[in-house]
JSON list of C-alpha atoms in Angstrom, two decimals:
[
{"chain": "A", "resi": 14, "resn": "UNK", "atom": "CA", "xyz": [-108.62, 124.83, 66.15]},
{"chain": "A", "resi": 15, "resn": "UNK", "atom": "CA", "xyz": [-111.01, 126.33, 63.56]},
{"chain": "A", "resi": 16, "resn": "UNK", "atom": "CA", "xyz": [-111.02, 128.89, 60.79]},
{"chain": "A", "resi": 17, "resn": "UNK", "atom": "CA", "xyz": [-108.02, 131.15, 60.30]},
{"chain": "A", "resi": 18, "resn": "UNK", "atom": "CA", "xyz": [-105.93, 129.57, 62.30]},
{"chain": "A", "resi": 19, "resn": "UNK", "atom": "CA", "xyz": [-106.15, 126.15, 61.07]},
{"chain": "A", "resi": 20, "resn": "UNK", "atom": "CA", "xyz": [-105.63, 127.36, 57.74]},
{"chain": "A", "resi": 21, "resn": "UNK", "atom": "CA", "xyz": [-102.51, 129.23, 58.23]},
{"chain": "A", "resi": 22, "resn": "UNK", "atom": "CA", "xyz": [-101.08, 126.14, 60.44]},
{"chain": "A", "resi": 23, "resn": "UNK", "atom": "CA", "xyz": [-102.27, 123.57, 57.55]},
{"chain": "A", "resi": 24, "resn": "UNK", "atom": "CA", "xyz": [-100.19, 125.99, 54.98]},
{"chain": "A", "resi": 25, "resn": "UNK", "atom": "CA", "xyz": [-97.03, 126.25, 57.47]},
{"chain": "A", "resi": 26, "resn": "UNK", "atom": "CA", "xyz": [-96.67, 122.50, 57.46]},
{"chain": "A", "resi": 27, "resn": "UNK", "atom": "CA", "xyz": [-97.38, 122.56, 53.62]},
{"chain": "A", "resi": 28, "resn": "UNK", "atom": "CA", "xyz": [-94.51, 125.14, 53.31]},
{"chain": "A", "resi": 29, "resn": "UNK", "atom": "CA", "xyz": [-92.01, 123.02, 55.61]},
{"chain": "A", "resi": 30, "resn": "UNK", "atom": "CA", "xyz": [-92.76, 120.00, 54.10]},
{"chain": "A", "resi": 31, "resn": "UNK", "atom": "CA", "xyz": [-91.94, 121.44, 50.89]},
{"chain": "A", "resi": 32, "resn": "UNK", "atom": "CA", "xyz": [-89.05, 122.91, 51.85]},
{"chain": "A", "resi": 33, "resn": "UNK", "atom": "CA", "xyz": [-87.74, 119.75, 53.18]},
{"chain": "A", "resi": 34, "resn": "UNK", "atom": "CA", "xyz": [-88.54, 117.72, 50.27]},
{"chain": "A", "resi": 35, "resn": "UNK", "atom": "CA", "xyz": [-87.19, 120.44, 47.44]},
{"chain": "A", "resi": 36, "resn": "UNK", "atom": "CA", "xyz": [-84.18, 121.26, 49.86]},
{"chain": "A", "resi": 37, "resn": "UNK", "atom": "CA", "xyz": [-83.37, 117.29, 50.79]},
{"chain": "A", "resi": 38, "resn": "UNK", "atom": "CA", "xyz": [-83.39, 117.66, 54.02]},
{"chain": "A", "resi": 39, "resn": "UNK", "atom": "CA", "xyz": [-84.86, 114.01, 54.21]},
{"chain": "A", "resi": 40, "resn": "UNK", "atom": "CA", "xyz": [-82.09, 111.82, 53.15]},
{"chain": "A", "resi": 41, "resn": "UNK", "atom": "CA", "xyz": [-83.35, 109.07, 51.46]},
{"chain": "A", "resi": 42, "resn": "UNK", "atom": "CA", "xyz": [-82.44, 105.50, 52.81]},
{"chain": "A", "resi": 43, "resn": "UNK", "atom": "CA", "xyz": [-81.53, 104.12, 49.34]},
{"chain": "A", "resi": 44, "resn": "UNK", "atom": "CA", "xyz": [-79.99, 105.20, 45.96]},
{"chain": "A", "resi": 45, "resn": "UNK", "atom": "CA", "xyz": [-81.60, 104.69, 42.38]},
{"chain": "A", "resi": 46, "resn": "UNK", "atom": "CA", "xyz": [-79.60, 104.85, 39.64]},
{"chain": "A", "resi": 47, "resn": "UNK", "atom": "CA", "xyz": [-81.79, 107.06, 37.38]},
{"chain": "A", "resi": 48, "resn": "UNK", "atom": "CA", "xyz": [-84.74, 109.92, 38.13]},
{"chain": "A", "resi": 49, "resn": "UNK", "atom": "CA", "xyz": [-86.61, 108.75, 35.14]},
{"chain": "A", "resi": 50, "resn": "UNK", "atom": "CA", "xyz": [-89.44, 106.13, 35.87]},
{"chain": "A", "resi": 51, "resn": "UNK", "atom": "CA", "xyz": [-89.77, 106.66, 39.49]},
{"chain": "A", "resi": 52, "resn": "UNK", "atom": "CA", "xyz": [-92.83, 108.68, 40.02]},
{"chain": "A", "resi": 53, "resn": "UNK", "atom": "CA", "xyz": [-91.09, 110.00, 43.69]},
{"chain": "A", "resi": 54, "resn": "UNK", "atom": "CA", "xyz": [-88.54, 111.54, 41.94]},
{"chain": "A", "resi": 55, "resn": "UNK", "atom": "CA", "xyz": [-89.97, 112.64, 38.74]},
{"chain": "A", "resi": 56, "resn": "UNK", "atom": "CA", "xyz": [-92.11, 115.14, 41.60]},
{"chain": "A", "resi": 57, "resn": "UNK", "atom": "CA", "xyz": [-89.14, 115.92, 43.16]},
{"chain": "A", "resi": 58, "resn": "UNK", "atom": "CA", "xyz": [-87.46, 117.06, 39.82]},
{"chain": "A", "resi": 59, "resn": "UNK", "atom": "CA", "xyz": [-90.34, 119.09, 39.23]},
{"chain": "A", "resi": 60, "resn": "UNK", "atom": "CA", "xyz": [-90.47, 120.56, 42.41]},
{"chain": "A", "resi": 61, "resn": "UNK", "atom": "CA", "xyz": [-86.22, 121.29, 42.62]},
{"chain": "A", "resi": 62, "resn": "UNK", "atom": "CA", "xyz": [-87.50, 123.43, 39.29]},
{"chain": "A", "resi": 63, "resn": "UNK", "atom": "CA", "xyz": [-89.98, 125.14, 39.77]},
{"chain": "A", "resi": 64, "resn": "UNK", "atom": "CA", "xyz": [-87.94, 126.28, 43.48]},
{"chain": "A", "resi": 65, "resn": "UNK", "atom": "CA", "xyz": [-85.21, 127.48, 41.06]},
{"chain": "A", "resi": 66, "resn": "UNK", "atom": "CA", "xyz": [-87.72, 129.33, 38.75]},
{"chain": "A", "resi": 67, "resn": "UNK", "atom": "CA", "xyz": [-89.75, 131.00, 40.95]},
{"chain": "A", "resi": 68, "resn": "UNK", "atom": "CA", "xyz": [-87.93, 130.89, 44.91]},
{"chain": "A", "resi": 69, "resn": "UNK", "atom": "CA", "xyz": [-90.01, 129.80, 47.74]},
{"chain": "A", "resi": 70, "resn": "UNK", "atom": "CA", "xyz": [-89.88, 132.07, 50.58]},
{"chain": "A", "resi": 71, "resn": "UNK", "atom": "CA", "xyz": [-87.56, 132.52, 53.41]},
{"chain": "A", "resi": 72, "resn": "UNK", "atom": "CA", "xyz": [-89.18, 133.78, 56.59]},
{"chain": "A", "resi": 73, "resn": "UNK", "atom": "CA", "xyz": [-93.41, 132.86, 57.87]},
{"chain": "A", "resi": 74, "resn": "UNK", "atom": "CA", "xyz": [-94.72, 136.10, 58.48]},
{"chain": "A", "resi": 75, "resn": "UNK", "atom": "CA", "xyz": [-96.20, 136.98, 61.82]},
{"chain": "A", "resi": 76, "resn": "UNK", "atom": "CA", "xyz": [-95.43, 136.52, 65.14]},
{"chain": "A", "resi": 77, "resn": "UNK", "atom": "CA", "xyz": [-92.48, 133.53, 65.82]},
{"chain": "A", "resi": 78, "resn": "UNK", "atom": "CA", "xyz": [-94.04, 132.56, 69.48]},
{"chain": "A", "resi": 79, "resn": "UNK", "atom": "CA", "xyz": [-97.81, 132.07, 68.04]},
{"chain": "A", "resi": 80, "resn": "UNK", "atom": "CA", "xyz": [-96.73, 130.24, 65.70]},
{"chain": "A", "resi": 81, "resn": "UNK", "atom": "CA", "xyz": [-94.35, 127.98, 67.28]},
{"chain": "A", "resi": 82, "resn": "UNK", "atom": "CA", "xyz": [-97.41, 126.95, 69.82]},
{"chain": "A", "resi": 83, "resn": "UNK", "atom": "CA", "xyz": [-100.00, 126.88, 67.35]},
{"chain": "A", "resi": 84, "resn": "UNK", "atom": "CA", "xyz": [-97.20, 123.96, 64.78]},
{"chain": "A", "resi": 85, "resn": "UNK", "atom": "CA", "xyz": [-96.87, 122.13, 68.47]},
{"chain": "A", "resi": 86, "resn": "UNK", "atom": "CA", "xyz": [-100.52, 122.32, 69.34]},
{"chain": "A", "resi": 87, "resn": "UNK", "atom": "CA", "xyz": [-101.54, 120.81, 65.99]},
{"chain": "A", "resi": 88, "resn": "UNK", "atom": "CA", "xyz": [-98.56, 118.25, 66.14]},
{"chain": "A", "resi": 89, "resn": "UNK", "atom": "CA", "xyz": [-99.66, 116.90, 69.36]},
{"chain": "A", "resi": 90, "resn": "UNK", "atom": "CA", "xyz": [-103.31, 116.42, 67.96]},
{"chain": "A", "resi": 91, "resn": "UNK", "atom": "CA", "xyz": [-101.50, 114.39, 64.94]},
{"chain": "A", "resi": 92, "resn": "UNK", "atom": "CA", "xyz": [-99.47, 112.26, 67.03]},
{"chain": "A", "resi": 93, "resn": "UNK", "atom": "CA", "xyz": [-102.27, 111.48, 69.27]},
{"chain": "A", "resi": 94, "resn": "UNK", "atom": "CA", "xyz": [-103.84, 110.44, 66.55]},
{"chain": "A", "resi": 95, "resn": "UNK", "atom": "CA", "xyz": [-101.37, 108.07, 64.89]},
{"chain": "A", "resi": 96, "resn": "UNK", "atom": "CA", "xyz": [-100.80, 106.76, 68.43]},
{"chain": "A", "resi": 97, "resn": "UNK", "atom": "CA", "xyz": [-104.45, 105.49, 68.69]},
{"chain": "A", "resi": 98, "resn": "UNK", "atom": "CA", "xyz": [-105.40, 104.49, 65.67]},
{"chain": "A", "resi": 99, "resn": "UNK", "atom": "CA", "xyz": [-101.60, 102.21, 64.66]},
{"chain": "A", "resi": 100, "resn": "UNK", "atom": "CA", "xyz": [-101.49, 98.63, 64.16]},
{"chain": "A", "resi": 101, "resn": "UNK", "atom": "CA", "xyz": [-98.17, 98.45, 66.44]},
{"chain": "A", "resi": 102, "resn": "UNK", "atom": "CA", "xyz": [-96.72, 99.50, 69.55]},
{"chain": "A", "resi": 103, "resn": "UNK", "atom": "CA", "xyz": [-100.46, 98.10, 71.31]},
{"chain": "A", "resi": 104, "resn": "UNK", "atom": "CA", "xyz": [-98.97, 97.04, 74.67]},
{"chain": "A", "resi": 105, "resn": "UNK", "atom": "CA", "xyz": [-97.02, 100.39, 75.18]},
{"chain": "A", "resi": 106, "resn": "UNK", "atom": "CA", "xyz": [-100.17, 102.02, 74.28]},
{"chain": "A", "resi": 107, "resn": "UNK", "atom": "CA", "xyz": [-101.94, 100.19, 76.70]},
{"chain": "A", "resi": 108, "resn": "UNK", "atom": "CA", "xyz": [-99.56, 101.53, 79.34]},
{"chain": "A", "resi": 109, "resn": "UNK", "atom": "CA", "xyz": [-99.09, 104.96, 77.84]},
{"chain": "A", "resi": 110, "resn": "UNK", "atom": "CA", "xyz": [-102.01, 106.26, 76.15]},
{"chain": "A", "resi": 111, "resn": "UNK", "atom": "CA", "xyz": [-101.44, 109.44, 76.11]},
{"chain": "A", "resi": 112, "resn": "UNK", "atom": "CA", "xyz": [-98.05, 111.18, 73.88]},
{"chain": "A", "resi": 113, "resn": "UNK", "atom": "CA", "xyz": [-95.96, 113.27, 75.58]},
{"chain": "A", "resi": 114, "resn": "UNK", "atom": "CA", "xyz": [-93.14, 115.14, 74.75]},
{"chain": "A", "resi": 115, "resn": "UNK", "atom": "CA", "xyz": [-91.08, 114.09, 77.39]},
{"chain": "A", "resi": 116, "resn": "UNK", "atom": "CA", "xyz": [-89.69, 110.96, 78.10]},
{"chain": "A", "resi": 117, "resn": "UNK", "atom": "CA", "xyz": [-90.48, 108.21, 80.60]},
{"chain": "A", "resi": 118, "resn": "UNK", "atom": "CA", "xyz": [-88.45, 107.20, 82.62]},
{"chain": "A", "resi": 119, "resn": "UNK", "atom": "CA", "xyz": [-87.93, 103.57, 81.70]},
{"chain": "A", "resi": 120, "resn": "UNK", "atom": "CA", "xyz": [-84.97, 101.85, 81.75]},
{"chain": "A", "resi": 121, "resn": "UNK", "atom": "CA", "xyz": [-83.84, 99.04, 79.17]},
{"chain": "A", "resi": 122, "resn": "UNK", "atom": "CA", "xyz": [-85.46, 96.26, 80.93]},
{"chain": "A", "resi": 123, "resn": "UNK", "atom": "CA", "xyz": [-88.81, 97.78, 81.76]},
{"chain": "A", "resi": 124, "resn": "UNK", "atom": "CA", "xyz": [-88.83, 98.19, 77.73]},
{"chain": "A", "resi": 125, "resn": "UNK", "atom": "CA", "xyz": [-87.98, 94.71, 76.94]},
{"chain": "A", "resi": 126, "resn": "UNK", "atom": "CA", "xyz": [-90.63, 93.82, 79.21]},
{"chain": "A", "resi": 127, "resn": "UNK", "atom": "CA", "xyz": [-93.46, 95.83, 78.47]},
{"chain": "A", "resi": 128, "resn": "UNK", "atom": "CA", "xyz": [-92.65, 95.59, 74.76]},
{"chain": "A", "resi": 129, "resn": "UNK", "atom": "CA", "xyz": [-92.37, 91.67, 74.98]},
{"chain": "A", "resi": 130, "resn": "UNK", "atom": "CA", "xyz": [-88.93, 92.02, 73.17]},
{"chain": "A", "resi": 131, "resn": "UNK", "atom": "CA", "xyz": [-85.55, 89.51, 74.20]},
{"chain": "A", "resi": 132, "resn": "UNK", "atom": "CA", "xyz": [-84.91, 87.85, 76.07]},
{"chain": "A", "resi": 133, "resn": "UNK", "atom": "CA", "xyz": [-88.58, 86.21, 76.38]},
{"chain": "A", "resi": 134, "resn": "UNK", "atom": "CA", "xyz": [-89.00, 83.12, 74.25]},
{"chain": "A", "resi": 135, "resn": "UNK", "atom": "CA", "xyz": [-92.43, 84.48, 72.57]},
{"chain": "A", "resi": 136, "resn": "UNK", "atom": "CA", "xyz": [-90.81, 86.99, 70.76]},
{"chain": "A", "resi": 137, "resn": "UNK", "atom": "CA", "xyz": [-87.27, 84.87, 70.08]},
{"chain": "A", "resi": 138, "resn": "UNK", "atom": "CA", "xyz": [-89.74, 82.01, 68.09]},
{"chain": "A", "resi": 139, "resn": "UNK", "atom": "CA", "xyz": [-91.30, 84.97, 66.27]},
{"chain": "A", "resi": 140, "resn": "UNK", "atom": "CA", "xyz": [-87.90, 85.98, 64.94]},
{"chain": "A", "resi": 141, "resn": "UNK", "atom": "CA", "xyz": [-87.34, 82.29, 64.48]},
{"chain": "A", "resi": 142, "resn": "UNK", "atom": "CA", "xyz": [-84.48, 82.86, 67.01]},
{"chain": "A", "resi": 143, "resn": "UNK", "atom": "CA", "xyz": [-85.92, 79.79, 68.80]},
{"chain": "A", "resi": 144, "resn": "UNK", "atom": "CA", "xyz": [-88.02, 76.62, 67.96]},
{"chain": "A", "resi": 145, "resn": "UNK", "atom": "CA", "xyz": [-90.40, 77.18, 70.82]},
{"chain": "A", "resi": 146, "resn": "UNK", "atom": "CA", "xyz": [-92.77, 79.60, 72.35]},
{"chain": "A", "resi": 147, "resn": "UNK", "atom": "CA", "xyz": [-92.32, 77.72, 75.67]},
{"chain": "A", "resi": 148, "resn": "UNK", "atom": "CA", "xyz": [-90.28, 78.69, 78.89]},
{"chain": "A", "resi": 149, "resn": "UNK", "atom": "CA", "xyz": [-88.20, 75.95, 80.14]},
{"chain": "A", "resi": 150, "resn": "UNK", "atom": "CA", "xyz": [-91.18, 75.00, 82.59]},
{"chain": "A", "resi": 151, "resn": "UNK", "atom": "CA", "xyz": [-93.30, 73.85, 79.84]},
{"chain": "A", "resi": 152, "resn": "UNK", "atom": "CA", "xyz": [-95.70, 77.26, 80.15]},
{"chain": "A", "resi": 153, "resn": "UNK", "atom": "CA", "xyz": [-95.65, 80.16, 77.36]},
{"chain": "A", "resi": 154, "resn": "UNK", "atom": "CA", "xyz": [-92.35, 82.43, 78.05]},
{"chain": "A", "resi": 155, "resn": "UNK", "atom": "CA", "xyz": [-94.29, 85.56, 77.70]},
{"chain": "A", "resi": 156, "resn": "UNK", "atom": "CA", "xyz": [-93.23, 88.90, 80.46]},
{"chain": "A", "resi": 157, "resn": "UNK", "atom": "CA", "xyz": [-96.70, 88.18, 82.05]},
{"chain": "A", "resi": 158, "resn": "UNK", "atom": "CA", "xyz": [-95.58, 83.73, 83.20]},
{"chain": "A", "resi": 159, "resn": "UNK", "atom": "CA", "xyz": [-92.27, 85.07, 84.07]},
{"chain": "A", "resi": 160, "resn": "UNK", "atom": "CA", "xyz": [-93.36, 87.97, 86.32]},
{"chain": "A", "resi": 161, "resn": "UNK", "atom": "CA", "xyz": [-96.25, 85.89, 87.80]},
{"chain": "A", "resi": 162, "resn": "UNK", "atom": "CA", "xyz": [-96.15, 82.59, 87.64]},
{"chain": "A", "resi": 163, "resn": "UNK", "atom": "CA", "xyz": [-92.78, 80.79, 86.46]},
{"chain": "A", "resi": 164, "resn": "UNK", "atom": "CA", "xyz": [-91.79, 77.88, 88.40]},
{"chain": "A", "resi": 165, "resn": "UNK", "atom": "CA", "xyz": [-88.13, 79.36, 88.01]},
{"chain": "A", "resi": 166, "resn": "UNK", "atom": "CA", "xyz": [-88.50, 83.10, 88.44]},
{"chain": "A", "resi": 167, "resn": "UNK", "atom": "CA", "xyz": [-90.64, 83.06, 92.24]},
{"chain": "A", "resi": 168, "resn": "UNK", "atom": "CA", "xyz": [-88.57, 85.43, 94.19]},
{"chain": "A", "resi": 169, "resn": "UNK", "atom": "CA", "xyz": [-88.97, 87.74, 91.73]},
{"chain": "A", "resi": 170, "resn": "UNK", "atom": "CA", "xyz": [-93.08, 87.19, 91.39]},
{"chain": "A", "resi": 171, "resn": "UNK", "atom": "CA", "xyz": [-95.71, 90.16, 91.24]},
{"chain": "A", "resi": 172, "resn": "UNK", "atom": "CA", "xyz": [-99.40, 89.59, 92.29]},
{"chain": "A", "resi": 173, "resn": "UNK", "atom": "CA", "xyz": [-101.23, 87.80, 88.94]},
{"chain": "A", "resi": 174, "resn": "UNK", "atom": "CA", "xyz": [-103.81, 89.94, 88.04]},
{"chain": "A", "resi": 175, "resn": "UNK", "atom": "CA", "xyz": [-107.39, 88.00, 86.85]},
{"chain": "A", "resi": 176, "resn": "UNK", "atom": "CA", "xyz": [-108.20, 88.64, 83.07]},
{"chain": "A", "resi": 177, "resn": "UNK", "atom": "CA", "xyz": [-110.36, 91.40, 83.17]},
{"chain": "A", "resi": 178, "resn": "UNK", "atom": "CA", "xyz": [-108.23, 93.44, 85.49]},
{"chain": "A", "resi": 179, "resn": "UNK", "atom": "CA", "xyz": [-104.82, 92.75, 83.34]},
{"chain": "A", "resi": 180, "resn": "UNK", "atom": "CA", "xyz": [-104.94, 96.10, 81.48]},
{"chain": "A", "resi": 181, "resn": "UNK", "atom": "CA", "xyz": [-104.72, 97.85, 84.80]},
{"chain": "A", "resi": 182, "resn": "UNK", "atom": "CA", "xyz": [-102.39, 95.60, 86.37]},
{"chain": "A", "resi": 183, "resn": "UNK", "atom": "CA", "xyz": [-99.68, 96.44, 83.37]},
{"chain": "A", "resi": 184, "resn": "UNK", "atom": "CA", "xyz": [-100.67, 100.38, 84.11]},
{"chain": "A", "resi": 185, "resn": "UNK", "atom": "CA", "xyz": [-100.29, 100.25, 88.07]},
{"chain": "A", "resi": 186, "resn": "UNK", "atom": "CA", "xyz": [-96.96, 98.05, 87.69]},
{"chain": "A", "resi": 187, "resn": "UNK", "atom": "CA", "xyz": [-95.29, 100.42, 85.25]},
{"chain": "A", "resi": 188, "resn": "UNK", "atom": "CA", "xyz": [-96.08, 103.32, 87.02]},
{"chain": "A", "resi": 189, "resn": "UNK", "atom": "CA", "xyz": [-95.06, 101.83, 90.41]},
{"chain": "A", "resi": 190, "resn": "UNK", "atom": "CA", "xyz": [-90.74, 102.39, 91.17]},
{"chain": "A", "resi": 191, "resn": "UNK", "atom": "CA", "xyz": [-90.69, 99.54, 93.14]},
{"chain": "A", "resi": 192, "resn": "UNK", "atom": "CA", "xyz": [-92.20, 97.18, 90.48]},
{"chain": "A", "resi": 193, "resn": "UNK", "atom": "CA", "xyz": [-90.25, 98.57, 87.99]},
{"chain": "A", "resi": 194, "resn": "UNK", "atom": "CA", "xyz": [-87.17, 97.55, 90.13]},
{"chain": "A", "resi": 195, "resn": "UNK", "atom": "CA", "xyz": [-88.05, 94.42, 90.39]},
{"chain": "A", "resi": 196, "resn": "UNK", "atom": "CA", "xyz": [-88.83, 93.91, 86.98]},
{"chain": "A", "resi": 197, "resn": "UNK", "atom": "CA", "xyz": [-85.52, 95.16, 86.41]},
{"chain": "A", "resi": 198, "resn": "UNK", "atom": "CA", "xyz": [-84.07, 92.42, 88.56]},
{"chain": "A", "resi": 199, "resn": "UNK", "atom": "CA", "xyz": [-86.37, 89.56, 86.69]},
{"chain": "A", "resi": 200, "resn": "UNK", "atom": "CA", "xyz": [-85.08, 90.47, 83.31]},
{"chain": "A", "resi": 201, "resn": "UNK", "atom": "CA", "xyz": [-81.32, 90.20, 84.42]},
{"chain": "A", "resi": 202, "resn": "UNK", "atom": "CA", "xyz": [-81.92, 87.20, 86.39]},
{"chain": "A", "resi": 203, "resn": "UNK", "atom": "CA", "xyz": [-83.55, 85.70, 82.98]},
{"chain": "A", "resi": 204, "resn": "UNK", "atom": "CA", "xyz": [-80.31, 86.93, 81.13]},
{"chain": "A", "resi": 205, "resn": "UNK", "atom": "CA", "xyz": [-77.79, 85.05, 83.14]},
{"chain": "A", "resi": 206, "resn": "UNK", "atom": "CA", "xyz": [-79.75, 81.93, 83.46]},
{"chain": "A", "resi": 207, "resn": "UNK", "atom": "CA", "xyz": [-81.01, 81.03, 79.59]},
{"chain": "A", "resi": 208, "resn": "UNK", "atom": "CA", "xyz": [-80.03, 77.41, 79.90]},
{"chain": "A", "resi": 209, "resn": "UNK", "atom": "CA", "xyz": [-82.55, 77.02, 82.34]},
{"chain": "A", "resi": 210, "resn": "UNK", "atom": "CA", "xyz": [-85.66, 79.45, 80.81]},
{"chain": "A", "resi": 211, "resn": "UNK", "atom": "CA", "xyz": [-85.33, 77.93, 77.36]},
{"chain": "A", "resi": 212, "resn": "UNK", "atom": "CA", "xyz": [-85.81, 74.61, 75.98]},
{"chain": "A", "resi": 213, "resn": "UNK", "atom": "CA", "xyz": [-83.45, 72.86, 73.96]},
{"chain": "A", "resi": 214, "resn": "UNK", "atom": "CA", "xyz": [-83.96, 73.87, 70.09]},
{"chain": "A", "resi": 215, "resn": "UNK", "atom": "CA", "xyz": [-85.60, 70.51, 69.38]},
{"chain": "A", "resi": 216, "resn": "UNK", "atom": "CA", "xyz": [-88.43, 71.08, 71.63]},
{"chain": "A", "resi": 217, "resn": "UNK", "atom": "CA", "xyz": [-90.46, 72.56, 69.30]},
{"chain": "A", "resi": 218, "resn": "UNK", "atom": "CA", "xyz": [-94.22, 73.65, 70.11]}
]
């Protein structure tokens, strides 16, 4: 996107961003109890002003359907963006590279697993919801020991990919129904059987 069109998309999201800021559209997630001081309000005093003063205006001119793709074209490109470069969300990403604006079709448990998130003891000792990183085998209770290689979870086992090919092992798994359902089944099994996964709290490692 060059020239013109860039331009008038950069000053669209200028203008809603404005809008939403003068207009509070964005409710804030905490209350001060003065404007003076804080530098994010003092602007948005200023701003609530100068709207009253001189009016901002109502309606974009030009076409509504051009410039409903152009906003999503450009939003995409941002998002992309923010997707590859982040500092979180790195194992989803390695999955789902790509943003999209609709959703996939994951349940709760495929989350949980490929986000590392409970009921695995890696990301309980992080939270210091546990004293250990370990499963109840001895092994580190990460999604990869429990859906490969846990002494306690073998009817539910998927083939254990070698380290270089571990990327495209989460890919093909997650994209696969049937793994998926099985992964399913592994994260409830893990659920009703925590006595046996994790180790006692004074295990600590």
């Amino acid at each position: 996107m060059e020239g013109k069109d860039e331009n008038d998309v950069n000053g669209i999201i200028s203008f809603l961003l404005y809008r939403r800021l003068v207009f509070g559209q964005a409710r804030p997630t905490n209350r001060l109890r003065a404007h003076v001081g804080y530098s994010g309000n003092d602007a948005a005093n200023v701003l609530a002003k100068k709207a009253t003063q001189e009016g901002i205006p109502t309606c974009i001119p030009g076409p509504r359907n051009p410039i409903k793709s152009l906003l999503q074209k450009e939003s995409i490109i941002r998002w992309q963006k923010e997707w590859d470069n982040g500092e979180t969300g790195r194992s989803v990403h390695n999955v789902l590279p790509k943003v999209k604006t609709t959703p996939t079709p994951w349940q709760r448990p495929e989350i949980m697993f490929v986000t590392g998130y409970s009921p695995f003891p890696t990301y309980l000792k992080r939270h210091n919801n546990r004293n250990s990183y370990s499963c109840g085998c001895g092994n580190l209770g990460n999604p990869l020991h429990y859906a490969t290689s846990c002494l306690f979870t073998t009817s539910h086992h998927l083939t254990k990919p070698s380290a270089d090919l571990e990327p495209l092992w989460w890919k093909r798994v997650m994209n696969n129904n049937n793994s998926r359902a099985k992964i399913r089944k592994l994260i409830h099994f893990i659920a009703e059987n925590e006595t046996l996964f994790f180790p006692k709290d004074g295990d600590n490692n």
